[in-house]
Amino acid sequence: EIVMTQSPATLSVSPGERATLSCRASQSVSSNLAWYQQKPGQAPRLLMYRASTRATGIPARFSGSGSGTEFTLTISGLQSEDFAVYFCQQYNNWPPYTFGQGTKLEIK
Amino acid sequence: QVQLVESGGGVVQPGRSLRLSCAASGFTFSNSAMHWVRQAPGKGLEWVAVLWFDGSNEYYADSVKGRFTISRDNSKNTLSLQMNSLRAEDTAVYYCARDLAAAGIGDFWGQGTLVTVSS
């Protein structure tokens, strides 16, 4: 099973600034990596897949990069609605599909 | 618009069974693989099971294999999860999710249904 590790667990950033979230895989997942956003009491929402492809309707301030074992989600010009928990997920080696433990992005 | 509505959650005693349903609309259900993913209170996401668009293949997490069964009725646009021999550690919000291009990516999720296993 591939273990996904996200860092940091909590990230405090001011509105308007840039946030950088990291995700590491225990072995290569190629570019088969997705990012999700989850707000309290809501279902996860797909942000990014194939490491760097934005899902439908996702604003351009969200960008993803990486391949192999190291991945980054960058959110530029943070807006109030961006403060949430973010999960990465690999879909290269399955079953099981595996998620990171999440990074909580909070307002500084 | 795409809609996934889960139902069937509730409080159940350890060792008992429960059946969850997910009603799909707004897309061609019979063309999409579907997943169940769960989230224990205050915890992260755990993939549970996936079923191919035509029901031909199904896969499970080790934690539920042999106890849970995923199924679908494409004539009724419904996905189900039969959960037997429930344990306290199965307590979670259960989400159904549509798969994007059979790739293992959940591109649309329902709002979830809470299952609490407790005596």
mmCIF file of C-alpha atoms in Angstrom, chain A residues 1 33-34 36 38 41-46 48-50 55 87 89-92 94-102, chain B residues 35 37 39 43-47 50 52 59-62 65 95 99-100 102-112:
data_model
loop_
_atom_site.group_PDB
_atom_site.id
_atom_site.type_symbol
_atom_site.label_atom_id
_atom_site.label_comp_id
_atom_site.label_asym_id
_atom_site.label_seq_id
_atom_site.Cartn_x
_atom_site.Cartn_y
_atom_site.Cartn_z
ATOM 1 C CA GLU A 1 0.000 0.000 0.000
ATOM 2 C CA LEU A 33 -2.105 12.371 -7.992
ATOM 3 C CA ALA A 34 -5.282 14.296 -7.163
ATOM 4 C CA TYR A 36 -9.297 17.740 -2.938
ATOM 5 C CA GLN A 38 -12.997 20.013 2.027
ATOM 6 C CA GLY A 41 -19.636 19.912 7.036
ATOM 7 C CA GLN A 42 -19.171 19.550 3.295
ATOM 8 C CA ALA A 43 -18.115 16.811 0.933
ATOM 9 C CA PRO A 44 -14.674 16.890 -0.639
ATOM 10 C CA ARG A 45 -14.372 18.750 -3.931
ATOM 11 C CA LEU A 46 -11.930 17.739 -6.650
ATOM 12 C CA MET A 48 -6.659 18.899 -9.382
ATOM 13 C CA TYR A 49 -5.838 15.599 -11.048
ATOM 14 C CA ARG A 50 -2.920 14.220 -12.987
ATOM 15 C CA ALA A 55 -10.829 20.200 -12.447
ATOM 16 C CA PHE A 87 -6.177 16.152 0.833
ATOM 17 C CA GLN A 89 -4.779 11.084 -3.182
ATOM 18 C CA GLN A 90 -2.835 8.655 -5.340
ATOM 19 C CA TYR A 91 -4.523 6.526 -7.973
ATOM 20 C CA ASN A 92 -1.455 4.909 -9.512
ATOM 21 C CA TRP A 94 -4.559 0.347 -6.358
ATOM 22 C CA PRO A 95 -6.365 -1.076 -4.605
ATOM 23 C CA PRO A 96 -6.330 0.664 -2.301
ATOM 24 C CA TYR A 97 -6.550 4.238 -3.444
ATOM 25 C CA THR A 98 -4.879 6.170 -0.637
ATOM 26 C CA PHE A 99 -5.204 9.663 0.748
ATOM 27 C CA GLY A 100 -2.901 11.868 2.734
ATOM 28 C CA GLN A 101 -3.955 12.828 6.233
ATOM 29 C CA GLY A 102 -4.773 16.384 5.160
ATOM 30 C CA HIS B 35 -16.767 4.668 -5.234
ATOM 31 C CA VAL B 37 -15.230 6.666 0.617
ATOM 32 C CA GLN B 39 -14.420 9.674 6.913
ATOM 33 C CA LYS B 43 -10.288 12.203 10.635
ATOM 34 C CA GLY B 44 -9.132 11.942 7.049
ATOM 35 C CA LEU B 45 -10.554 10.175 4.036
ATOM 36 C CA GLU B 46 -10.446 6.404 3.604
ATOM 37 C CA TRP B 47 -11.335 4.731 0.339
ATOM 38 C CA VAL B 50 -15.145 0.816 -6.186
ATOM 39 C CA TRP B 52 -17.023 -0.632 -12.469
ATOM 40 C CA TYR B 59 -12.458 -3.827 -5.314
ATOM 41 C CA TYR B 60 -12.343 -3.259 -1.575
ATOM 42 C CA ALA B 61 -10.124 -1.877 1.123
ATOM 43 C CA ASP B 62 -8.659 -4.637 3.277
ATOM 44 C CA LYS B 65 -13.139 -6.957 2.549
ATOM 45 C CA TYR B 95 -19.676 9.318 0.748
ATOM 46 C CA ASP B 99 -15.180 8.267 -10.868
ATOM 47 C CA LEU B 100 -13.590 10.495 -13.489
ATOM 48 C CA ALA B 102 -12.429 5.180 -14.610
ATOM 49 C CA ALA B 103 -9.149 6.549 -13.290
ATOM 50 C CA GLY B 104 -9.741 6.366 -9.559
ATOM 51 C CA ILE B 105 -10.484 10.065 -9.210
ATOM 52 C CA GLY B 106 -13.639 11.182 -7.423
ATOM 53 C CA ASP B 107 -14.833 14.080 -9.516
ATOM 54 C CA PHE B 108 -18.165 14.532 -7.793
ATOM 55 C CA TRP B 109 -19.208 13.550 -4.265
ATOM 56 C CA GLY B 110 -22.476 13.279 -2.421
ATOM 57 C CA GLN B 111 -23.023 14.978 0.933
ATOM 58 C CA GLY B 112 -22.563 11.767 2.854
#
